[in-house]
CSV table of C-alpha atoms and ligand atoms in Angstrom, one decimal:
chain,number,residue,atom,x,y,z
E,1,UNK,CA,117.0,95.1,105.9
E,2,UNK,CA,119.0,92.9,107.8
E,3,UNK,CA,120.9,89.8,106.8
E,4,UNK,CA,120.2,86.4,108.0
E,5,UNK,CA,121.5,83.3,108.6
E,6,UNK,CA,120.4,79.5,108.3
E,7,UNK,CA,120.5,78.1,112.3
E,8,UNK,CA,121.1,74.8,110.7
E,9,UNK,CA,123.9,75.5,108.9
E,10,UNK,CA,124.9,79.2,109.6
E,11,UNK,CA,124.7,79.8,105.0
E,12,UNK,CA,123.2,83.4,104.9
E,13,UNK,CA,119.9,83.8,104.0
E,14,UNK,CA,117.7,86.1,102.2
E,15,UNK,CA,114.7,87.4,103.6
E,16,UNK,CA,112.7,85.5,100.9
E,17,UNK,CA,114.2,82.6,100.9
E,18,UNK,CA,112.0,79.7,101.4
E,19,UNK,CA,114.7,76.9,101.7
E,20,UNK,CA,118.7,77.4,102.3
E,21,UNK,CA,120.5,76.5,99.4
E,22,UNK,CA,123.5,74.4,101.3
E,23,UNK,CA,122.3,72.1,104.0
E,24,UNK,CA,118.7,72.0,102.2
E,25,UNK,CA,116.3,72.4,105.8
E,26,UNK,CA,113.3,74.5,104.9
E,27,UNK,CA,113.2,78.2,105.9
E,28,UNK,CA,111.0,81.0,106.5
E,29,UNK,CA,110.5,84.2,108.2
E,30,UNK,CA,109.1,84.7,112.3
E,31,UNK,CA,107.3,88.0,112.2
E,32,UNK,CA,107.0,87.4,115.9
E,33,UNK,CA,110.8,86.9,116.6
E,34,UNK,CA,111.7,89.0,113.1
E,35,UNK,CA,113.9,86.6,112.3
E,36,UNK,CA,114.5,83.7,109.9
E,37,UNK,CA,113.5,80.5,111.2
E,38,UNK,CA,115.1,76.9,109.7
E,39,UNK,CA,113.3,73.7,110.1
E,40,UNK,CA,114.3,69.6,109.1
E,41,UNK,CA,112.4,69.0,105.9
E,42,UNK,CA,112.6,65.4,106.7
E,43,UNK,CA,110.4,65.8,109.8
E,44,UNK,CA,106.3,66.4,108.7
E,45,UNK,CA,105.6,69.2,111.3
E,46,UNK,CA,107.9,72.6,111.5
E,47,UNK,CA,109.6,72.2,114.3
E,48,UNK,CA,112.5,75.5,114.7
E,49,UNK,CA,115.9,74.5,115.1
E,50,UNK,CA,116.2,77.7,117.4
E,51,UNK,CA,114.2,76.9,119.6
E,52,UNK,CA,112.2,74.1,119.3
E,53,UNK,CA,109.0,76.0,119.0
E,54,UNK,CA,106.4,74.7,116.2
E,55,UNK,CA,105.3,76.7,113.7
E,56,UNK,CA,103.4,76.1,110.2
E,57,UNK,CA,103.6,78.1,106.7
E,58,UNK,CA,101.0,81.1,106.0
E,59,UNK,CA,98.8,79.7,103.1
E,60,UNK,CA,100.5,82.3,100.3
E,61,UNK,CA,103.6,80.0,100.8
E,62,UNK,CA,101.3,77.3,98.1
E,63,UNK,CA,101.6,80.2,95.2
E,64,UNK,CA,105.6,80.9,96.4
E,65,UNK,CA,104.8,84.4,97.0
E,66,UNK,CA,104.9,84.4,101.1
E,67,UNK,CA,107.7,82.3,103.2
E,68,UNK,CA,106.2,84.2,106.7
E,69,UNK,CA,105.6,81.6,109.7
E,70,UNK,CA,102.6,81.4,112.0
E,71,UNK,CA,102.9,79.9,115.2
E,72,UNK,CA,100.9,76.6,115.9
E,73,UNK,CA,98.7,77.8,118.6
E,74,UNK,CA,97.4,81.1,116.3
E,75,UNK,CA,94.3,80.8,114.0
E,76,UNK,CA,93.9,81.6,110.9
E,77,UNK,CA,95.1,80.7,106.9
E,78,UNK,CA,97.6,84.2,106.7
E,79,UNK,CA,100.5,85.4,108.1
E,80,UNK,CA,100.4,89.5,108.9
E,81,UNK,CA,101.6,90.2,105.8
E,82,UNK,CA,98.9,88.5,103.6
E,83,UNK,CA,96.2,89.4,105.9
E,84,UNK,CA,96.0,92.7,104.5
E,85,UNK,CA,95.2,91.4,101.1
E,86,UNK,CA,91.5,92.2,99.7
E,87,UNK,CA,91.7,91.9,96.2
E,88,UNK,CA,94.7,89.5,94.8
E,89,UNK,CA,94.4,88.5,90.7
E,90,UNK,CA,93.2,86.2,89.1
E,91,UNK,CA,95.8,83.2,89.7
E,92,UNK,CA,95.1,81.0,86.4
E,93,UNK,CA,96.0,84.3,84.5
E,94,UNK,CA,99.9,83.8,84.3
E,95,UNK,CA,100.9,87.1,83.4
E,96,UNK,CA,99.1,89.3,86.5
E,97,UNK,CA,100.1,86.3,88.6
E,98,UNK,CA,103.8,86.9,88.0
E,99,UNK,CA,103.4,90.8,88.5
E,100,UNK,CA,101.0,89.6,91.9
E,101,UNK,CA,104.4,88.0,92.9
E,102,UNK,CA,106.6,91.0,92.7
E,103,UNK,CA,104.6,93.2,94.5
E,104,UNK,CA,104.2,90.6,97.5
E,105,UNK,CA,108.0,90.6,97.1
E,106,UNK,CA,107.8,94.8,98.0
E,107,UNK,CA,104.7,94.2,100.4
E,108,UNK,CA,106.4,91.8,102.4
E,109,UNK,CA,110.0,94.0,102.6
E,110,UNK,CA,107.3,96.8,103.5
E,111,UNK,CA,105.8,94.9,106.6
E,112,UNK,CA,108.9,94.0,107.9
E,113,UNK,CA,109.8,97.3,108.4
E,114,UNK,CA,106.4,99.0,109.8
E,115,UNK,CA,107.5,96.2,112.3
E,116,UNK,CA,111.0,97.5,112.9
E,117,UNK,CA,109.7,100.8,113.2
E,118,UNK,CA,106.9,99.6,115.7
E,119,UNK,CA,103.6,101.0,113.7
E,120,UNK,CA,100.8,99.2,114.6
E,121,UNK,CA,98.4,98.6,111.6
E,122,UNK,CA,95.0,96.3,111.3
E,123,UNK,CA,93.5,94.9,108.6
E,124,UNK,CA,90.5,96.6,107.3
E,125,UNK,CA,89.1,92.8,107.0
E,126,UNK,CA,89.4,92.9,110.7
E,127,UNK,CA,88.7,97.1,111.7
E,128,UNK,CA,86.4,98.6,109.0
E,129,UNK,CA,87.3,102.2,110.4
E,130,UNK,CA,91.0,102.2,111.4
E,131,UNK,CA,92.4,99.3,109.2
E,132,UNK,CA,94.2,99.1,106.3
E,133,UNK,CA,93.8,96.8,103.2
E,134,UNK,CA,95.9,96.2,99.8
E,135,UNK,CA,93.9,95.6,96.5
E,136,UNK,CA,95.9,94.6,93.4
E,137,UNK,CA,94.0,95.2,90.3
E,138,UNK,CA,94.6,95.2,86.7
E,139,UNK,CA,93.6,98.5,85.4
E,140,UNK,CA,90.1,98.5,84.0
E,141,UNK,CA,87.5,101.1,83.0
E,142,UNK,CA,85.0,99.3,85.0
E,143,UNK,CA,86.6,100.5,88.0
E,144,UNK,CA,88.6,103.2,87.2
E,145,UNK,CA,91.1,103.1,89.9
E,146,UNK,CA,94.3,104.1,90.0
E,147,UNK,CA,97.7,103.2,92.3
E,148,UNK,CA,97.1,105.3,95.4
E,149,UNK,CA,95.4,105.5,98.6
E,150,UNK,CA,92.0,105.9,100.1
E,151,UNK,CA,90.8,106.1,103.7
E,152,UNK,CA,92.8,102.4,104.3
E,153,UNK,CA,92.4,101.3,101.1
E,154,UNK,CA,95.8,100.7,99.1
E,155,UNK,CA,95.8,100.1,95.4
E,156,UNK,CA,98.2,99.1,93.3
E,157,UNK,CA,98.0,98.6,90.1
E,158,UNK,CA,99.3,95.5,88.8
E,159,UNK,CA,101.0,97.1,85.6
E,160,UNK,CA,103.6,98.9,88.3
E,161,UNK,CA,105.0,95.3,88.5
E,162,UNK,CA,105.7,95.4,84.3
E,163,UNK,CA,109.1,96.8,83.9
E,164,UNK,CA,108.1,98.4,80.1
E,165,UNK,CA,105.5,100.3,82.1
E,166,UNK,CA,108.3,101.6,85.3
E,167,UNK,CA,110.6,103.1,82.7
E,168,UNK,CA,107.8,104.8,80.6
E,169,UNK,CA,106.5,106.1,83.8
E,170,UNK,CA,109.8,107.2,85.0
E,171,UNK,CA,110.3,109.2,81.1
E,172,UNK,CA,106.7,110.5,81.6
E,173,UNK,CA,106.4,111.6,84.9
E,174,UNK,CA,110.6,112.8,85.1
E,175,UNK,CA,110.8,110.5,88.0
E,176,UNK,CA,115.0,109.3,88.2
E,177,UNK,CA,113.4,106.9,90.6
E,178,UNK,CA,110.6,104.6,90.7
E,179,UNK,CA,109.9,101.1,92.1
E,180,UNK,CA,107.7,99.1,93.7
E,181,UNK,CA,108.6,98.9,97.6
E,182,UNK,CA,108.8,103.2,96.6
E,183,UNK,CA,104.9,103.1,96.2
E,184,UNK,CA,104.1,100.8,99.1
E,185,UNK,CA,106.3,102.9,101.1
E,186,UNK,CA,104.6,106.4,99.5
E,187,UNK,CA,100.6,105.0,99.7
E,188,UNK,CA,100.8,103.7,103.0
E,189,UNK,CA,102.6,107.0,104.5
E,190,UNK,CA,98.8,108.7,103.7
E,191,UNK,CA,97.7,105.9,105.6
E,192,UNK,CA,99.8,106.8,108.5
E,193,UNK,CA,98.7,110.2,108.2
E,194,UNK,CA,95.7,109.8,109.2
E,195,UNK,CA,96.6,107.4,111.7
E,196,UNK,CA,98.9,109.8,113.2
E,197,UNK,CA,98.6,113.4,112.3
E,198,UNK,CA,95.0,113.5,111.4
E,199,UNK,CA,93.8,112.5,114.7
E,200,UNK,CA,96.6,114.7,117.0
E,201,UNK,CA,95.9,118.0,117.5
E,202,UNK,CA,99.3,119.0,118.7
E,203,UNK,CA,101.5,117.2,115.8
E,204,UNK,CA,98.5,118.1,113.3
E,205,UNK,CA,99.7,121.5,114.3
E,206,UNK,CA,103.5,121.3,113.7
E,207,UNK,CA,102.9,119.3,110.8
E,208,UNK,CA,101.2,122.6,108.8
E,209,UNK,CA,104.3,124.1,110.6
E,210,UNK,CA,106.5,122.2,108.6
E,211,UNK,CA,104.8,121.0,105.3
E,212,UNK,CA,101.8,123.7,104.9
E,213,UNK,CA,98.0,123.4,105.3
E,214,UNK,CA,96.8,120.6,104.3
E,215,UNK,CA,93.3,121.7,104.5
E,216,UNK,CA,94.2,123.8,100.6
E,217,UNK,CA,92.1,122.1,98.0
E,218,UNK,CA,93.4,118.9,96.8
E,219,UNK,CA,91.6,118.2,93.5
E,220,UNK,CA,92.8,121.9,92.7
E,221,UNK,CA,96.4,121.5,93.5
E,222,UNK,CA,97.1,118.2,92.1
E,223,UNK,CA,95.3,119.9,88.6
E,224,UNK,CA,97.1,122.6,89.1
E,225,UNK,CA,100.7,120.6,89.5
E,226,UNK,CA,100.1,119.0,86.4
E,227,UNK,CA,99.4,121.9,84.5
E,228,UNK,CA,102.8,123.8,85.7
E,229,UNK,CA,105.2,121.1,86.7
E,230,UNK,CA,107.8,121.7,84.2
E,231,UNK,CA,108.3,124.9,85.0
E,232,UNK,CA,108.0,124.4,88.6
E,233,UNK,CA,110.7,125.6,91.4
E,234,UNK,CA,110.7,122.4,93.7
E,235,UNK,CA,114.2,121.6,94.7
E,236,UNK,CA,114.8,124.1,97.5
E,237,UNK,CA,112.1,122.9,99.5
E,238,UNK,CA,111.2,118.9,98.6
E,239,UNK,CA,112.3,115.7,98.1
E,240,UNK,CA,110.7,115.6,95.1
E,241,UNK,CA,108.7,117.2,92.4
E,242,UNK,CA,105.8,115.6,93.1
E,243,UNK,CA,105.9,116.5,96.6
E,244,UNK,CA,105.3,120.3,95.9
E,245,UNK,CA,101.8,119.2,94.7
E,246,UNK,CA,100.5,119.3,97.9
E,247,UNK,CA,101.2,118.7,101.8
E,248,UNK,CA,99.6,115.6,101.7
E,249,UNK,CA,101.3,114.1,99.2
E,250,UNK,CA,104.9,115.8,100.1
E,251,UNK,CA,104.2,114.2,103.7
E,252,UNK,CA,104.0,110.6,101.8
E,253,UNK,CA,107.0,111.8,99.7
E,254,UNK,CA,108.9,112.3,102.5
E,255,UNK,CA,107.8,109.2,104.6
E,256,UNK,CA,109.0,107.3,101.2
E,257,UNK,CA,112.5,108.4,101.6
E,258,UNK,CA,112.4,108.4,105.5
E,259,UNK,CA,112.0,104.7,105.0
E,260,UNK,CA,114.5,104.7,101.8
E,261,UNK,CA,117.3,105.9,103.8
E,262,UNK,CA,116.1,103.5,107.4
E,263,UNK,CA,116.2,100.6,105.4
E,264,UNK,CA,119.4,101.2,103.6
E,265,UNK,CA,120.9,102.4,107.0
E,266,UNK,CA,119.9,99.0,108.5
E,267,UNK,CA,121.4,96.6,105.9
E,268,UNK,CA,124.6,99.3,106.1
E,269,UNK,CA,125.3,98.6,109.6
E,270,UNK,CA,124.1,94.7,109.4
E,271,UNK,CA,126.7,94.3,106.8
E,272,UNK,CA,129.4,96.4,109.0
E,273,UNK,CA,129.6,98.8,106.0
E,274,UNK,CA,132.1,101.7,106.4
E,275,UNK,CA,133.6,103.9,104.1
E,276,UNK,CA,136.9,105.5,104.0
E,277,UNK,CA,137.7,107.4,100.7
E,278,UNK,CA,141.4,108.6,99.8
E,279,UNK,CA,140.0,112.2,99.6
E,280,UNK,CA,141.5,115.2,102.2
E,281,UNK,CA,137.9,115.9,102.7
E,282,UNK,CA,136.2,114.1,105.4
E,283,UNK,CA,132.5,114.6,105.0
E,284,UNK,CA,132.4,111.1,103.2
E,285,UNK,CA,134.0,108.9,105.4
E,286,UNK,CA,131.4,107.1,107.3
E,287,UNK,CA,130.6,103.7,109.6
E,288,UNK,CA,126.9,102.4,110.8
E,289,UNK,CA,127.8,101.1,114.1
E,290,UNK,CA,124.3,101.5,115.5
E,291,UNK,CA,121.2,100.1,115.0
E,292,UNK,CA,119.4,103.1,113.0
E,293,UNK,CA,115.5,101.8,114.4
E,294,UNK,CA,117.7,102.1,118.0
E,295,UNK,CA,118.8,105.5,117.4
E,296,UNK,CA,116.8,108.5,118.1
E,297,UNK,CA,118.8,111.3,116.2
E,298,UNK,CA,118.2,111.4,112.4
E,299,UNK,CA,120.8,113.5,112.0
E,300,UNK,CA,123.3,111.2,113.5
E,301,UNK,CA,121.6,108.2,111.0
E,302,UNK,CA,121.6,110.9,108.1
E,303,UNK,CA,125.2,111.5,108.5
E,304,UNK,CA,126.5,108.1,109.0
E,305,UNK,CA,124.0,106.9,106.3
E,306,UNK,CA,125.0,109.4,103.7
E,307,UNK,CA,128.9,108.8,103.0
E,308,UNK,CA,127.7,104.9,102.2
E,309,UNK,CA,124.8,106.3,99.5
E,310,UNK,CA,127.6,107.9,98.0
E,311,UNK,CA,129.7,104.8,98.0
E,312,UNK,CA,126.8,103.3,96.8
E,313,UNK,CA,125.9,105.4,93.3
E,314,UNK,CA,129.8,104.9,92.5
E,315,UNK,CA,129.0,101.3,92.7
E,316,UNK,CA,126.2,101.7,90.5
E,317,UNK,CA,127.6,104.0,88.1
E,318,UNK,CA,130.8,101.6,88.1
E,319,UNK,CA,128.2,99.0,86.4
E,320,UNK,CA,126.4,101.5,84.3
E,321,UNK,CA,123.1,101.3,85.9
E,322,UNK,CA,121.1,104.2,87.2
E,323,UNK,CA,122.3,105.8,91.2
E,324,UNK,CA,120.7,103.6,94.0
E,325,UNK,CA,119.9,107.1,95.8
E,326,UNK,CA,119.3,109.9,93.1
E,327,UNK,CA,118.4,112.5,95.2
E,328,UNK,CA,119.4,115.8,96.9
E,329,UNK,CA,118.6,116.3,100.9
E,330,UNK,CA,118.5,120.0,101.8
E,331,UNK,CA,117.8,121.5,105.0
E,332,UNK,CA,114.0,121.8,104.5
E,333,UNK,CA,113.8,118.0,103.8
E,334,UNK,CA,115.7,117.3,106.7
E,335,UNK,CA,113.6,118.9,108.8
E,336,UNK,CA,110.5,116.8,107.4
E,337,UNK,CA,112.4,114.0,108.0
E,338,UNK,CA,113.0,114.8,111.5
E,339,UNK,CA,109.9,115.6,112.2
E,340,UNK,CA,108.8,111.6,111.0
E,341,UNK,CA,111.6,109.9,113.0
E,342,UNK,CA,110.8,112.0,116.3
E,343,UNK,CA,107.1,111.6,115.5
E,344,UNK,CA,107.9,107.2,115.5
E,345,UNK,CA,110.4,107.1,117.9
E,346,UNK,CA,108.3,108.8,120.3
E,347,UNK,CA,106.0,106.0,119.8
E,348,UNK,CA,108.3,103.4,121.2
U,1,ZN,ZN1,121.4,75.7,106.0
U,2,ZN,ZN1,101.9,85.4,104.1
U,3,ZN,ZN1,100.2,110.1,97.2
């Protein structure tokens, strides 16, 4: 994601931050203008210091778990983001509330980036058929459910948000990676599926070109997976293990790391990173100088992106903590990953 700045006083700004820190004025994010916004506390209404245009908090702002603006004229409590909410907890119980808050945090970093990328999404309170909905539950044997995704609706469980939970999951499962904006980004790439696949004949087509039919029996494979996937053969051809389950689920695999590497890319070339090692080699020297949601050729993003990942896990490791990026990208993943970027930049 990109960096911001306060237009009041020019102090960067997080894309959560709800107030700047120096010059005090009141901030918050313009999905219409995808920008940060900065308004006079001392002044009732939210008049932006950009450009004078009035603007008032999405109701989520109350529980300090949504900064997004709505513009005066629009209707309605919720910004885009917290439209898509169904099911929210509880909020007198504290615990789920504070887990609620963390995976706005990932939802919110999520929508901004469907908007970068220009995918149009409605809420399933609003489009029964084509829209899309989150619910965040605590898990329950009343209901059964589990994270994941069904015909629109996304759940997440709110125990994803309890860092105990991530690193048993991540021991459990042999994931080196799992977060919260990495399910988001995995549950609704099935809901793009069907937006955008499913319902094209032609890309449905190269899409069993590239990842398989995914007409082969779900239920059976994912049993099947779980029976064998310790002794299973996956790194030639995924991005994961998980993603030789199925096509389905290697698609949303995929689209995960697709928007991984897009996001990093973006904050790479907003900060002006380049690298430059002292090696002979020159495969690792690398610069973003480009817009990557601009920029039509993966390969180009891929190659300017990957130098800084590197960078990046020597950072990490430098602090002890676990590679930002701990994953291999072969030629059959590239392709995948070709296939989604030429599949959304033809959209624009
Ligand atoms: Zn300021
Ligand atoms: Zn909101
Ligand atoms: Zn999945």
């Amino acid at each position: 994601m990109k960096i911001f700045e306060c237009d009041h006083c020019r102090l960067a700004l997080f894309f959560e931050n709800q107030r700047c820190e120096k010059c005090g004025y009141l901030t918050g994010y313009s999905p219409d203008d995808q920008d940060m916004l900065s308004f006079d506390p001392s002044v009732l209404t939210l008049v932006s210091d950009k450009d004078g245009k009035e603007f008032r908090y999405c109701a989520n702002r109350e529980f300090g778990v949504c900064n997004w603006l709505i513009p005066i004229e629009k209707n309605g409590k919720f910004c885009p983001a917290c439209q898509l909410n169904r099911i929210i907890p509880n909020l007198s119980d504290n615990e789920n509330f504070q887990k609620w808050k963390k995976l706005e945090g990932a939802k919110h970093r999520l929508i901004y980036q469907l908007e970068r990328l220009n995918l149009s999404y409605v809420s399933k309170l609003k489009d029964l058929n084509q829209g899309v909905c989150f619910d965040f539950l605590s898990r329950n044997p009343t209901h059964n459910r589990m994270t994941g995704h069904s015909s629109g609706v996304i759940t997440i469980l709110l125990e994803e948000a309890d860092t105990v939970h991530l690193e048993k999951m991540k021991t459990q499962l042999l994931e080196p990676y799992r977060t919260l904006i990495g399910h988001f980004r995995h549950e609704v790439g099935h809901y793009f599926w069907d937006r955008l696949v499913a319902t094209a004949p032609v890309i449905l087509e190269e899409f069993r070109g590239i990842f398989g039919d995914e007409r082969a029996d779900y239920g059976q494979a994912l049993l099947r997976y779980y029976q064998s996937k310790y002794n299973m053969d996956w790194k030639g051809n995924y991005i994961s293990q998980y993603a030789g389950s199925h096509p389905w689920e290697d698609w949303a695999e995929t689209w995960a790391h697709y928007l991984h590497i897009m996001d990093m890319a973006e904050t790479s070339f907003s900060f002006g990173l380049s690298v430059n090692p002292n090696l002979n080699e020159q495969s690792l020297v690398g610069k973003i100088d480009f817009d990557p949601y601009q920029n039509h050729d993966f390969g180009q993003i891929f190659k300017a992106w990957f130098p800084i990942s590197f960078a990046i896990n020597s950072l990490n490791r430098s602090m002890g903590i676990p590679d930002a990026y701990p994953f291999v990208i072969n030629g059959e993943v590239m392709k995948k990953m070709k296939f989604i970027h030429r599949l959304l930049f033809g959209m624009r």
